[in-house]
Amino acid sequence: MAARDLQERIKKLIIDRRLASGAPLPTEPELMEHLGASRNSVREALKALQAMGIVEIRHGFGTYVGPMSLAPMIEGLAFRTVAGHYRGEDSLLQLLELREAVETGLVSRLAGRMPEADLLELDALVDRMDEQAARGAGLAETDRAFHATLYRGLDNVLLCEVLEAFWDAFHRVRTDLGGEPQDPKVTCRQHREILDAVRSGDSMRAEEAIREHFGNIRARLSTTPPQDPHARHNERV
Amino acid sequence: MAARDLQERIKKLIIDRRLASGAPLPTEPELMEHLGASRNSVREALKALQAMGIVEIRHGFGTYVGPMSLAPMIEGLAFRTVAGHYRGEDSLLQLLELREAVETGLVSRLAGRMPEADLLELDALVDRMDEQAARGAGLAETDRAFHATLYRGLDNVLLCEVLEAFWDAFHRVRTDLGGEPQDPKVTCRQHREILDAVRSGDSMRAEEAIREHFGNIRARLSTTPPQDPHARHNERV
DNA sequence: AGAGTCAGCTGCTCTAACCAACTGAGCTAG
DNA sequence: CTAGCTCAGTTGGTTAGAGCAGCTGACTCT
């Protein structure tokens, strides 16, 4: 009964003191006294809050208000997807479809409304993709940056974070599961098409470009049947 | 160093044994032996996993694989929003805009493609809203059901869960913050307009209807300045 | 046969001690 | 005098052992 309360009380403490991300929290002994609980209980509450990204604990240094990022959501989504995958569900496909549904809806909203600066940045990213594809390097990070920059035009930080979280979860699960990598050249071409469509202001074409991009990923996905987790080493779940 | 590992190893255990939601996990003593850690460390790991919704702990009964719902995400989003609000940010507005952006994008996709059964269900929900509005009752739950049923037509369970999570987070924060309630009659009319638009298959009109609905909520929001959290009792953060 | 009780599991909380990472003051060598 | 080291003190990390609290199921008494 006390445990759930402790978490709430620590959260309330953060709210009441208007603590911002990175602000120091009381030390464990101080919290023990303030909350009237044993060290053990305080630590369990902090661990739970840490898992939710509300608190950040640094060994030998102190406890701080966390970055409030969506990292825990990524963690949860990724685990849920991996677990479902190994139990024979098409959870990874669902995650991809989630991204597709949301992104196709959003991209039409920003066709023709992107600031020129962002368009130039996207140009540079696609160029880098080209260069990486030519060298045979992976372009995961560039792909992530492309999608992140694209939706920055919607001017909603939270929205961008959510989309990045979806990207992260999907990417992490796919690499964990040893999915077949994309053909870099095709991926490149598709990103350029998305960018061109958005620049031209043609919503329909932008939607179609996004849909084709995801269709490509989806095709690669369906060729990767569930594997035995024991066969893989050093797995991150 | 062991703590992070413990969580990973317990997750791996779930994956490796193909445990589904609700399946029983080893007891604490068993986990202690299996993982070679003390009771305390095992418990801290379990607490963290519980916070992520991966594990469910029932006092005097046992530990089970969690429902893998997005409840932790709601928790995190809600806290992040409340904390931001009290620190003067327009975090609640951002959350609303996130919902608006995603839902406007999605509603156009299902205009004219909804199964008749879902449309009838939505009819019933709007009727119930009317009835509740007439009695002066709150229609939060019905509103939630309306949005949930609406996007069920997209045939992606994960997507629906995400949207419901956004709804829950927003609703919870707004009630915690004591926001001004909507005018039930207006809300009702707007939901009926959304439904009509979707039924008619007119994507543009559906988008516009959703936008107007959110615009209404937004208007109510901006009249509610941040309050002092100490002034409110029994606050759920 | 049915209701109450108790023994046994389970997780929950506390105390007390020690380990490990980091900081900063003070000391030593150059 | 300064650069670097060392060490004491702080913080979180881990372990151990004891007792509390909720739940189940079998056993007993009516």
Coordinates of C-alpha atoms (C1' of nucleotides) in Angstrom, one line a residue:
Chain A
M1 CA 0.0 0.0 0.0
A2 CA 2.8 2.4 0.8
A3 CA 4.8 1.7 -2.3
R4 CA 2.3 3.2 -4.8
D5 CA 1.9 6.1 -2.4
L6 CA 5.6 6.7 -2.3
Q7 CA 5.8 7.1 -6.0
E8 CA 2.9 9.5 -6.0
R9 CA 4.4 11.5 -3.2
I10 CA 7.7 11.9 -4.9
K11 CA 6.0 13.0 -8.1
K12 CA 4.0 15.5 -6.0
L13 CA 7.2 16.7 -4.6
I14 CA 8.6 17.4 -8.0
I15 CA 5.4 19.2 -9.1
D16 CA 5.1 21.2 -5.9
R17 CA 8.7 22.4 -6.0
R18 CA 8.4 23.2 -9.7
L19 CA 11.5 21.1 -10.4
A20 CA 12.7 21.2 -14.0
S21 CA 14.5 18.4 -15.8
G22 CA 17.9 18.0 -14.4
A23 CA 17.1 19.6 -11.0
P24 CA 18.5 17.6 -8.1
L25 CA 16.2 15.6 -5.9
P26 CA 16.7 15.0 -2.2
T27 CA 19.2 12.3 -1.4
E28 CA 18.0 8.9 -0.3
P29 CA 18.4 9.5 3.4
E30 CA 16.5 12.8 3.0
L31 CA 13.7 11.2 1.2
M32 CA 13.6 8.5 3.9
E33 CA 13.0 11.1 6.5
H34 CA 10.7 13.2 4.4
L35 CA 8.5 10.3 3.4
G36 CA 8.8 8.3 6.6
A37 CA 9.8 5.1 4.8
S38 CA 12.7 2.8 4.8
R39 CA 15.6 3.2 2.4
N40 CA 14.4 0.0 0.6
S41 CA 11.0 1.3 -0.1
V42 CA 12.3 4.7 -1.2
R43 CA 14.7 3.0 -3.6
E44 CA 12.0 0.8 -5.1
A45 CA 9.8 3.8 -5.7
L46 CA 12.7 5.6 -7.3
K47 CA 13.5 2.6 -9.5
A48 CA 9.9 2.6 -10.7
L49 CA 10.1 6.4 -11.4
Q50 CA 13.4 5.9 -13.2
A51 CA 11.8 3.3 -15.4
M52 CA 9.1 5.8 -16.3
G53 CA 11.8 8.4 -17.1
I54 CA 10.6 10.7 -14.4
V55 CA 13.7 10.4 -12.4
E56 CA 17.3 9.9 -13.3
I57 CA 19.7 8.2 -10.9
R58 CA 23.5 8.7 -11.1
H59 CA 25.6 6.4 -8.9
G60 CA 27.7 8.3 -6.4
F61 CA 26.3 11.6 -7.6
G62 CA 22.7 12.0 -6.8
T63 CA 19.2 11.7 -8.0
Y64 CA 17.7 14.2 -10.5
V65 CA 14.5 15.0 -12.3
G66 CA 14.6 13.0 -15.5
P67 CA 14.5 14.3 -19.1
M68 CA 10.8 13.3 -19.3
S69 CA 11.6 11.8 -22.7
L70 CA 9.6 9.1 -24.3
A71 CA 12.4 6.6 -23.8
P72 CA 10.3 4.4 -21.5
M73 CA 7.6 4.3 -24.1
I74 CA 10.1 3.1 -26.7
E75 CA 11.3 0.5 -24.2
G76 CA 7.7 -0.7 -23.6
L77 CA 6.7 -0.7 -27.2
A78 CA 9.9 -2.5 -28.3
F79 CA 9.5 -5.2 -25.7
R80 CA 5.8 -5.7 -26.4
T81 CA 6.6 -6.0 -30.1
V82 CA 9.5 -8.5 -29.6
A83 CA 7.4 -10.6 -27.2
G84 CA 4.5 -10.7 -29.6
H85 CA 6.7 -11.5 -32.5
Y86 CA 8.2 -14.6 -30.8
R87 CA 4.7 -15.7 -29.9
G88 CA 3.8 -15.7 -33.5
E89 CA 2.0 -12.4 -33.8
D90 CA 2.7 -9.9 -36.5
S91 CA 3.4 -7.3 -34.0
L92 CA 6.3 -5.8 -35.9
L93 CA 4.0 -5.3 -38.9
Q94 CA 1.5 -3.6 -36.7
L95 CA 4.1 -1.2 -35.4
L96 CA 5.1 -0.4 -39.0
E97 CA 1.4 0.2 -39.9
L98 CA 1.0 2.5 -37.0
R99 CA 3.9 4.6 -38.3
E100 CA 2.5 4.4 -41.8
A101 CA -1.0 5.5 -40.8
V102 CA 0.2 8.4 -38.7
E103 CA 2.9 9.6 -41.2
T104 CA 0.7 9.4 -44.2
G105 CA -1.9 11.5 -42.4
L106 CA 0.7 14.1 -41.3
V107 CA 2.7 14.4 -44.4
S108 CA -0.2 15.8 -46.4
R109 CA -0.6 18.5 -43.8
L110 CA 2.8 19.9 -44.4
A111 CA 3.0 19.6 -48.1
G112 CA 3.8 23.1 -49.4
R113 CA 4.0 24.5 -45.9
M114 CA 7.6 23.6 -45.0
P115 CA 10.0 26.4 -44.2
E116 CA 12.6 26.7 -46.8
A117 CA 15.3 26.1 -44.2
D118 CA 13.9 22.7 -43.3
L119 CA 13.6 21.8 -47.0
L120 CA 17.3 22.6 -47.5
E121 CA 18.2 20.5 -44.5
L122 CA 16.2 17.6 -45.9
D123 CA 18.1 18.1 -49.2
A124 CA 21.3 17.7 -47.4
L125 CA 20.1 14.6 -45.6
V126 CA 19.1 12.9 -48.8
D127 CA 22.4 13.8 -50.3
R128 CA 24.1 12.2 -47.4
M129 CA 22.0 9.1 -47.8
D130 CA 23.1 8.9 -51.4
E131 CA 26.7 9.2 -50.4
Q132 CA 26.2 6.5 -47.7
A133 CA 24.4 4.2 -50.1
A134 CA 27.3 4.5 -52.6
R135 CA 29.8 3.5 -49.9
G136 CA 27.5 0.7 -48.8
A137 CA 27.2 2.2 -45.3
G138 CA 24.1 1.9 -43.2
L139 CA 21.8 4.8 -43.4
A140 CA 19.6 4.2 -40.4
E141 CA 20.6 7.3 -38.6
T142 CA 20.1 9.5 -41.6
D143 CA 16.7 8.0 -42.2
R144 CA 15.8 8.8 -38.6
A145 CA 17.0 12.3 -39.0
F146 CA 15.0 12.7 -42.3
H147 CA 11.8 11.7 -40.7
A148 CA 12.5 13.8 -37.6
T149 CA 13.3 16.9 -39.7
L150 CA 10.3 16.3 -41.9
Y151 CA 7.8 16.5 -39.1
R152 CA 9.5 19.4 -37.4
G153 CA 7.6 21.5 -39.8
L154 CA 4.4 20.7 -37.9
D155 CA 5.8 22.8 -35.0
N156 CA 4.9 20.5 -32.2
V157 CA 7.8 19.1 -30.2
L158 CA 5.7 16.5 -28.5
L159 CA 4.5 15.2 -31.8
C160 CA 8.0 14.9 -33.2
E161 CA 9.1 13.1 -30.1
V162 CA 6.3 10.6 -30.5
L163 CA 7.2 9.9 -34.1
E164 CA 10.8 9.5 -33.2
A165 CA 9.8 7.1 -30.5
F166 CA 7.9 5.0 -33.0
W167 CA 10.9 5.1 -35.3
D168 CA 13.2 4.0 -32.5
A169 CA 11.1 1.2 -31.3
F170 CA 10.6 -0.1 -34.8
H171 CA 14.2 0.2 -35.8
R172 CA 15.4 -1.4 -32.6
V173 CA 13.1 -4.4 -32.9
R174 CA 13.9 -4.9 -36.5
T175 CA 17.6 -5.0 -35.8
D176 CA 17.2 -7.2 -32.8
L177 CA 15.2 -9.6 -34.8
G178 CA 17.8 -9.6 -37.5
G179 CA 15.6 -8.3 -40.3
E180 CA 16.8 -8.1 -43.8
P181 CA 18.2 -4.7 -44.5
Q182 CA 16.7 -2.4 -47.1
D183 CA 18.2 -1.8 -50.5
P184 CA 19.9 1.6 -49.8
K185 CA 19.5 2.9 -53.3
V186 CA 15.7 2.3 -53.3
T187 CA 15.4 3.8 -49.9
C188 CA 17.3 6.8 -51.1
R189 CA 15.1 7.3 -54.2
Q190 CA 12.0 7.1 -52.1
H191 CA 13.1 9.7 -49.6
R192 CA 13.9 12.0 -52.5
E193 CA 10.5 11.5 -53.9
I194 CA 8.9 12.3 -50.5
L195 CA 10.9 15.5 -50.3
D196 CA 10.1 16.5 -53.9
A197 CA 6.4 15.9 -53.3
V198 CA 6.4 17.9 -50.1
R199 CA 8.3 20.7 -51.7
S200 CA 5.9 20.8 -54.7
G201 CA 2.9 21.1 -52.3
D202 CA 1.1 18.2 -53.7
S203 CA -0.5 16.5 -50.7
M204 CA -1.7 13.5 -52.6
R205 CA 1.7 12.8 -54.1
A206 CA 3.3 13.2 -50.7
E207 CA 1.0 10.7 -49.2
E208 CA 1.6 8.3 -52.0
A209 CA 5.3 8.7 -51.6
I210 CA 5.2 7.9 -47.9
R211 CA 2.9 5.0 -48.6
E212 CA 5.3 3.6 -51.1
H213 CA 8.3 4.0 -48.8
F214 CA 6.5 2.1 -46.1
G215 CA 5.3 -0.5 -48.6
N216 CA 8.9 -1.1 -49.4
I217 CA 9.8 -1.7 -45.7
R218 CA 6.8 -3.9 -45.3
A219 CA 7.8 -6.1 -48.2
R220 CA 11.2 -6.8 -46.6
L221 CA 9.4 -7.5 -43.3
S222 CA 7.2 -10.2 -44.5
T223 CA 10.2 -12.2 -45.7
T224 CA 11.5 -12.5 -42.2
P225 CA 9.7 -15.2 -40.2
P226 CA 10.0 -15.4 -36.4
Q227 CA 13.3 -16.9 -35.3
D228 CA 14.3 -18.8 -32.2
P229 CA 15.6 -16.3 -29.7
H230 CA 18.1 -18.8 -28.4
A231 CA 19.8 -18.8 -31.7
R232 CA 20.7 -15.1 -31.3
H233 CA 23.4 -13.9 -28.9
N234 CA 23.7 -10.6 -27.1
E235 CA 20.1 -9.8 -27.7
R236 CA 18.7 -6.5 -26.6
V237 CA 15.1 -6.7 -25.7
Chain B
M1 CA 25.6 -2.5 -12.7
A2 CA 23.7 -5.6 -11.9
A3 CA 20.3 -3.8 -11.7
R4 CA 20.0 -2.9 -15.4
D5 CA 21.1 -6.4 -16.2
L6 CA 18.6 -8.0 -13.9
Q7 CA 15.7 -6.2 -15.8
E8 CA 17.1 -7.4 -19.1
R9 CA 17.5 -10.9 -17.9
I10 CA 14.0 -11.1 -16.6
K11 CA 12.7 -9.7 -19.9
K12 CA 14.8 -12.3 -21.7
L13 CA 13.3 -15.0 -19.5
I14 CA 9.8 -13.9 -20.6
I15 CA 10.9 -13.9 -24.3
D16 CA 12.7 -17.2 -24.1
R17 CA 9.9 -19.0 -22.4
R18 CA 7.3 -17.5 -24.7
L19 CA 5.3 -16.3 -21.8
A20 CA 2.0 -14.6 -22.8
S21 CA 0.2 -11.9 -20.8
G22 CA -1.0 -13.3 -17.6
A23 CA 1.4 -16.1 -17.4
P24 CA 3.0 -16.6 -14.0
L25 CA 6.6 -15.6 -13.4
P26 CA 8.9 -17.4 -11.0
T27 CA 8.5 -16.3 -7.4
E28 CA 11.0 -14.0 -5.8
P29 CA 13.0 -16.7 -4.1
E30 CA 13.2 -18.6 -7.4
L31 CA 14.3 -15.5 -9.3
M32 CA 16.9 -14.9 -6.6
E33 CA 18.4 -18.3 -7.3
H34 CA 18.0 -18.1 -11.0
L35 CA 19.5 -14.7 -11.3
G36 CA 22.0 -15.0 -8.5
A37 CA 21.0 -11.8 -6.9
S38 CA 19.6 -10.7 -3.6
R39 CA 16.0 -10.4 -2.9
N40 CA 16.2 -6.6 -2.8
S41 CA 17.8 -6.3 -6.2
V42 CA 15.3 -8.7 -7.7
R43 CA 12.5 -6.7 -6.3
E44 CA 13.9 -3.4 -7.6
A45 CA 14.1 -4.9 -11.1
L46 CA 10.6 -6.2 -10.8
K47 CA 9.3 -2.8 -9.6
A48 CA 10.9 -1.2 -12.7
L49 CA 9.4 -3.7 -15.0
Q50 CA 6.1 -3.2 -13.3
A51 CA 6.3 0.5 -14.0
M52 CA 6.8 -0.3 -17.6
G53 CA 3.8 -2.6 -17.6
I54 CA 5.9 -5.6 -18.5
V55 CA 5.2 -7.3 -15.2
E56 CA 2.2 -7.4 -12.9
I57 CA 2.7 -8.0 -9.2
R58 CA -0.2 -9.3 -7.0
H59 CA 0.5 -9.3 -3.2
G60 CA 0.2 -12.7 -1.7
F61 CA -0.5 -14.3 -5.0
G62 CA 2.4 -14.0 -7.3
T63 CA 4.1 -12.2 -10.2
Y64 CA 2.7 -12.4 -13.7
V65 CA 3.5 -11.2 -17.2
G66 CA 1.8 -7.8 -17.5
P67 CA -0.9 -6.8 -20.0
M68 CA 1.7 -4.9 -22.1
S69 CA -0.8 -2.1 -22.3
L70 CA 0.2 1.5 -22.9
A71 CA -0.7 2.5 -19.4
P72 CA 2.8 3.4 -18.5
M73 CA 3.0 5.7 -21.4
I74 CA -0.2 7.4 -20.2
E75 CA 1.4 7.8 -16.8
G76 CA 4.5 9.3 -18.3
L77 CA 2.8 11.6 -20.7
A78 CA 0.4 12.8 -18.0
F79 CA 3.1 13.5 -15.6
R80 CA 5.3 15.2 -18.1
T81 CA 2.3 17.4 -19.1
V82 CA 1.3 18.3 -15.6
A83 CA 4.9 19.1 -14.7
G84 CA 5.3 21.3 -17.7
H85 CA 2.0 23.0 -17.1
Y86 CA 2.9 24.1 -13.6
R87 CA 6.3 25.4 -14.9
G88 CA 4.4 27.7 -17.3
E89 CA 4.7 25.7 -20.5
D90 CA 1.7 25.1 -22.7
S91 CA 2.2 21.4 -22.5
L92 CA -1.5 20.6 -22.3
L93 CA -2.1 22.5 -25.5
Q94 CA 0.8 20.6 -27.1
L95 CA -0.8 17.3 -26.1
L96 CA -4.1 18.4 -27.6
E97 CA -2.4 19.4 -30.8
L98 CA -0.7 16.1 -31.0
R99 CA -4.1 14.4 -30.8
E100 CA -5.5 16.9 -33.4
A101 CA -2.7 16.4 -35.8
V102 CA -2.9 12.6 -35.7
E103 CA -6.7 12.4 -35.7
T104 CA -7.2 14.8 -38.6
G105 CA -4.7 12.8 -40.6
L106 CA -6.4 9.5 -39.8
V107 CA -10.1 10.5 -40.1
S108 CA -9.7 11.3 -43.8
R109 CA -8.4 7.8 -44.4
L110 CA -11.5 6.1 -43.0
A111 CA -14.1 8.4 -44.6
G112 CA -16.4 6.2 -46.6
R113 CA -14.5 3.1 -45.6
M114 CA -16.2 2.4 -42.2
P115 CA -18.0 -0.9 -41.8
E116 CA -21.7 -0.4 -41.4
A117 CA -21.6 -2.1 -38.0
D118 CA -19.2 0.5 -36.7
L119 CA -21.2 3.3 -38.1
L120 CA -24.3 2.0 -36.3
E121 CA -22.3 1.7 -33.1
L122 CA -21.2 5.3 -33.5
D123 CA -24.8 6.4 -34.0
A124 CA -25.7 4.8 -30.7
L125 CA -22.9 6.5 -29.0
V126 CA -23.9 9.9 -30.2
D127 CA -27.4 9.2 -29.2
R128 CA -26.2 8.4 -25.8
M129 CA -24.2 11.6 -25.7
D130 CA -27.4 13.5 -26.6
E131 CA -29.2 11.8 -23.7
Q132 CA -26.4 12.5 -21.3
A133 CA -26.1 16.1 -22.4
A134 CA -29.9 16.5 -21.8
R135 CA -29.5 15.1 -18.3
G136 CA -26.5 17.4 -17.7
A137 CA -24.3 14.3 -17.1
G138 CA -20.7 14.2 -18.0
L139 CA -20.0 12.5 -21.3
A140 CA -16.3 11.9 -21.0
E141 CA -16.6 8.1 -21.2
T142 CA -18.9 8.3 -24.2
D143 CA -16.5 10.7 -25.9
R144 CA -13.7 8.2 -25.3
A145 CA -15.7 5.4 -26.7
F146 CA -16.6 7.5 -29.8
H147 CA -13.0 8.1 -30.6
A148 CA -12.0 4.6 -29.9
T149 CA -14.8 3.1 -32.1
L150 CA -14.1 5.6 -34.8
Y151 CA -10.5 4.5 -35.3
R152 CA -11.3 0.8 -34.9
G153 CA -12.1 1.0 -38.6
L154 CA -8.4 1.4 -39.4
D155 CA -8.0 -2.2 -38.3
N156 CA -4.9 -1.7 -36.2
V157 CA -5.1 -2.6 -32.6
L158 CA -1.9 -0.9 -31.7
L159 CA -2.9 2.3 -33.3
C160 CA -6.2 2.3 -31.4
E161 CA -4.4 1.8 -28.2
V162 CA -2.1 4.6 -28.9
L163 CA -4.9 7.0 -29.6
E164 CA -6.8 5.9 -26.5
A165 CA -3.6 6.5 -24.5
F166 CA -3.4 10.0 -25.8
W167 CA -7.0 10.5 -25.0
D168 CA -6.6 9.2 -21.5
A169 CA -3.5 11.3 -20.8
F170 CA -5.2 14.4 -22.0
H171 CA -8.4 13.8 -20.2
R172 CA -6.6 12.9 -17.0
V173 CA -4.5 16.0 -17.0
R174 CA -7.4 18.3 -17.9
T175 CA -9.5 17.0 -15.0
D176 CA -6.5 17.1 -12.6
L177 CA -5.9 20.7 -13.6
G178 CA -9.6 21.5 -13.1
G179 CA -10.1 22.7 -16.6
E180 CA -13.4 24.2 -17.6
P181 CA -15.8 21.5 -18.9
Q182 CA -17.1 21.6 -22.5
D183 CA -20.6 22.6 -23.4
P184 CA -22.2 19.2 -23.8
K185 CA -24.6 20.3 -26.5
V186 CA -21.9 21.7 -28.7
T187 CA -19.7 18.6 -28.2
C188 CA -22.6 16.5 -29.1
R189 CA -23.3 18.4 -32.3
Q190 CA -19.7 18.2 -33.3
H191 CA -19.5 14.4 -32.8
R192 CA -22.6 14.0 -35.0
E193 CA -21.0 16.1 -37.7
I194 CA -17.9 14.0 -37.6
L195 CA -19.9 10.9 -37.9
D196 CA -22.0 12.3 -40.7
A197 CA -18.9 13.4 -42.6
V198 CA -17.3 10.0 -42.3
R199 CA -20.4 8.2 -43.4
S200 CA -20.8 10.5 -46.4
G201 CA -17.2 9.6 -47.4
D202 CA -16.2 13.2 -47.7
S203 CA -12.6 13.2 -46.4
M204 CA -12.2 17.0 -46.4
R205 CA -15.4 17.5 -44.5
A206 CA -14.4 14.8 -42.0
E207 CA -11.1 16.5 -41.4
E208 CA -12.8 19.9 -41.0
A209 CA -15.2 18.4 -38.5
I210 CA -12.4 16.9 -36.4
R211 CA -10.5 20.2 -36.6
E212 CA -13.5 22.1 -35.4
H213 CA -14.1 19.6 -32.5
F214 CA -10.5 20.1 -31.4
G215 CA -10.8 23.8 -31.9
N216 CA -13.6 23.9 -29.5
I217 CA -11.6 22.0 -26.8
R218 CA -8.7 24.3 -27.5
A219 CA -10.7 27.4 -26.9
R220 CA -11.8 26.1 -23.5
L221 CA -8.2 25.3 -22.7
S222 CA -6.7 28.7 -23.2
T223 CA -9.1 30.2 -20.6
T224 CA -7.5 28.0 -17.9
P225 CA -4.3 29.6 -16.7
P226 CA -1.9 27.5 -14.6
Q227 CA -3.0 27.2 -11.0
D228 CA -1.0 26.7 -7.8
P229 CA -0.9 22.9 -7.2
H230 CA -1.0 23.6 -3.4
A231 CA -4.5 25.0 -3.9
R232 CA -5.8 21.7 -5.1
H233 CA -6.3 18.8 -2.8
N234 CA -6.1 15.1 -3.5
E235 CA -4.3 15.7 -6.7
R236 CA -3.5 12.8 -9.0
V237 CA -0.3 13.3 -10.8
Chain C
dA1 C1' -22.1 -31.6 4.0
dG2 C1' -20.9 -27.0 5.1
dA3 C1' -18.5 -23.2 7.5
dG4 C1' -14.6 -21.8 10.1
dT5 C1' -9.7 -22.2 11.0
dC6 C1' -5.0 -22.6 10.4
dA7 C1' -0.7 -23.7 8.0
dG8 C1' 1.8 -22.5 3.9
dC9 C1' 2.7 -20.1 0.2
dT10 C1' 3.1 -15.4 -1.9
dG11 C1' 4.8 -10.6 -2.0
dC12 C1' 5.8 -6.2 1.4
dT13 C1' 8.5 -3.5 4.6
dC14 C1' 12.1 -2.7 7.7
dT15 C1' 16.9 -2.6 9.7
dA16 C1' 21.8 -2.8 9.5
dA17 C1' 25.8 -3.4 7.3
dC18 C1' 29.1 -3.1 3.6
dC19 C1' 30.5 -2.1 -1.5
dA20 C1' 31.3 1.2 -5.4
dA21 C1' 31.3 5.6 -7.9
dC22 C1' 32.1 10.3 -7.5
dT23 C1' 33.6 14.9 -5.4
dG24 C1' 36.6 18.0 -3.3
dA25 C1' 40.0 19.3 0.1
dG26 C1' 44.5 18.7 1.2
dC27 C1' 49.1 17.0 0.5
dT28 C1' 53.1 15.9 -2.1
dA29 C1' 56.4 16.1 -5.9
dG30 C1' 58.1 18.8 -9.6
Chain D
dC1 C1' 53.9 28.0 -7.0
dT2 C1' 51.5 24.7 -9.5
dA3 C1' 50.3 20.1 -11.3
dG4 C1' 49.0 15.9 -9.9
dC5 C1' 47.9 12.5 -6.4
dT6 C1' 45.7 10.7 -2.3
dC7 C1' 42.2 10.2 0.8
dA8 C1' 38.1 11.3 3.5
dG9 C1' 33.3 12.1 2.9
dT10 C1' 29.2 12.0 0.1
dT11 C1' 26.0 9.6 -2.9
dG12 C1' 23.8 5.6 -4.8
dG13 C1' 24.3 0.0 -5.2
dT14 C1' 24.0 -4.6 -3.0
dT15 C1' 23.5 -8.0 0.4
dA16 C1' 21.5 -10.3 4.5
dG17 C1' 18.0 -11.5 7.7
dA18 C1' 13.9 -10.8 10.2
dG19 C1' 9.1 -10.0 10.6
dC20 C1' 4.5 -8.3 8.5
dA21 C1' 0.5 -8.8 5.3
dG22 C1' -2.6 -10.9 1.7
dC23 C1' -4.2 -15.0 -0.4
dT24 C1' -5.1 -20.2 -1.0
dG25 C1' -6.3 -24.7 0.2
dA26 C1' -6.7 -28.4 3.1
dC27 C1' -8.1 -29.7 7.5
dT28 C1' -11.4 -29.7 11.3
dC29 C1' -15.3 -29.0 13.9
dT30 C1' -20.3 -28.5 13.9

